Amino acid sequence: MKLSDILKKEQVTLSFEVFPPKATANYEAVEEAAYRVAKLKPSYMSVTYGAGGSTRSNTVKIAKGIQDKYNVTTIAHLTCVGATKERILQDLEQMREVGIENVLALRGDRPQNYEGDPFVQYHYASELVADIKEFGGMCIGGACYPEGHVESANTHTDILHLKKKVDAGCEYLTTQMFFDNNIFYNFLCKVREAGIDVPIIPGIMPITRAKQLQNAVKLSGCNVPMRFRSIVDCFGSNPMAMQQAGIIYATDQIIDLIANGIKHIHVYSMNNSNVAKGIQDNLLGLL
Ligand code: FAD
């Protein structure tokens, strides 16, 4: 099913994200963890794409497995940094062959130790979006950044670039994580003012380990409110307490979003079914 059709429905959706096995990982163990999340039957799931195409075929394999075994619609992520147009075409053909109709079109980050310029054939995600649109038959999504993308000078120019990506064919956008909902509401006003009218799906990251917060902040540059810092300071050294506090903080963010009229919520559950289930159980009756 196309995500655009799921998003048109009236009910609130809760989706989960998983990652595929890396080439060096234990394939079966990672697959099993992703399937445990699928067993929770979220509204749909997305499967990430390893930096620089490192999990290329595993992304599609896991996405297909989730659809076939658990009847949960999936989105396959696809990045274009360092890719040739031929390779992108092969990836899209592989998706079409196995019945994947949703793709999250991303530029990706510059790979470490990459020799030469990785942005030769593709410079920005909007070029990938245009190619996928031309390929046809896919519901195309893109990423957006409520606090601005790390490379952009300011949120204003970032939103102008985002408009180009949507005009190229994005049918919805999923946000980078944020820990303060006011940042999201503010961003939503600005993108609507800029004439971007596709659904914007907030991406919520449950932080259940103190180290995870450091990595998340390093990667995304997102703001961490004092309220959440205190939680991590207090419970960070107690794994069970930190997991519970992280689930509750994420649930609290989601309830506030739903109460403010946001109908579609994406959770960066990664392959942790306990965290995904914890959030889902907390929302019982709200979805
Ligand atoms: P773009 O939309 O191309 O934007 C990148 C930068 O270029 C921005 O600063 C933008 O303002 C600027 N820009 C865009 N167009 C122009 C233009 N025409 N002229 C000048 N500047 C321009 N990474 C992975 O490797 N695998 C994943 O599976 C993955 N999933 C993600 C899912 C979500 C929801 C999010 C938010 C991010 C994800 N990422 C993933 C990370 C993403 O690849 C990086 O954030 C990357 O640096 C930017 O990708 P993008 O698609 O947003 O790029």
Coordinates of N, CA, C and O in Angstrom, one line a residue, residues 228-238 241-242:
F228 N 14.8 17.2 30.2 CA 15.3 15.9 29.7 C 16.7 15.6 30.2 O 17.1 14.5 30.6
R229 N 17.5 16.7 30.2 CA 18.9 16.5 30.8 C 18.9 16.0 32.2 O 19.7 15.2 32.6
S230 N 17.9 16.6 33.0 CA 17.9 16.2 34.4 C 17.5 14.7 34.5 O 18.0 14.0 35.4
I231 N 16.6 14.2 33.6 CA 16.2 12.8 33.6 C 17.4 11.9 33.3 O 17.6 11.0 34.0
V232 N 18.2 12.3 32.3 CA 19.4 11.5 32.0 C 20.4 11.6 33.1 O 21.0 10.5 33.4
D233 N 20.6 12.7 33.7 CA 21.5 12.9 34.8 C 21.1 12.0 36.0 O 21.9 11.3 36.6
C234 N 19.8 11.9 36.2 CA 19.3 11.2 37.4 C 19.3 9.7 37.1 O 19.7 8.9 38.0
F235 N 18.8 9.2 35.9 CA 18.6 7.8 35.7 C 19.6 7.1 34.8 O 19.6 5.9 34.6
G236 N 20.5 8.0 34.2 CA 21.4 7.5 33.1 C 22.3 6.3 33.6 O 22.6 5.4 32.7
S237 N 22.6 6.1 34.8 CA 23.5 5.0 35.3 C 22.7 3.8 35.7 O 23.2 2.8 36.1
N238 N 21.3 3.9 35.6 CA 20.5 2.7 35.9 C 19.7 2.3 34.7 O 18.7 2.9 34.3
A241 N 15.8 1.9 34.8 CA 15.2 3.2 35.1 C 15.2 4.1 33.9 O 14.3 4.8 33.5
M242 N 16.4 4.1 33.2 CA 16.6 5.0 32.1 C 15.7 4.6 30.9 O 15.1 5.4 30.2

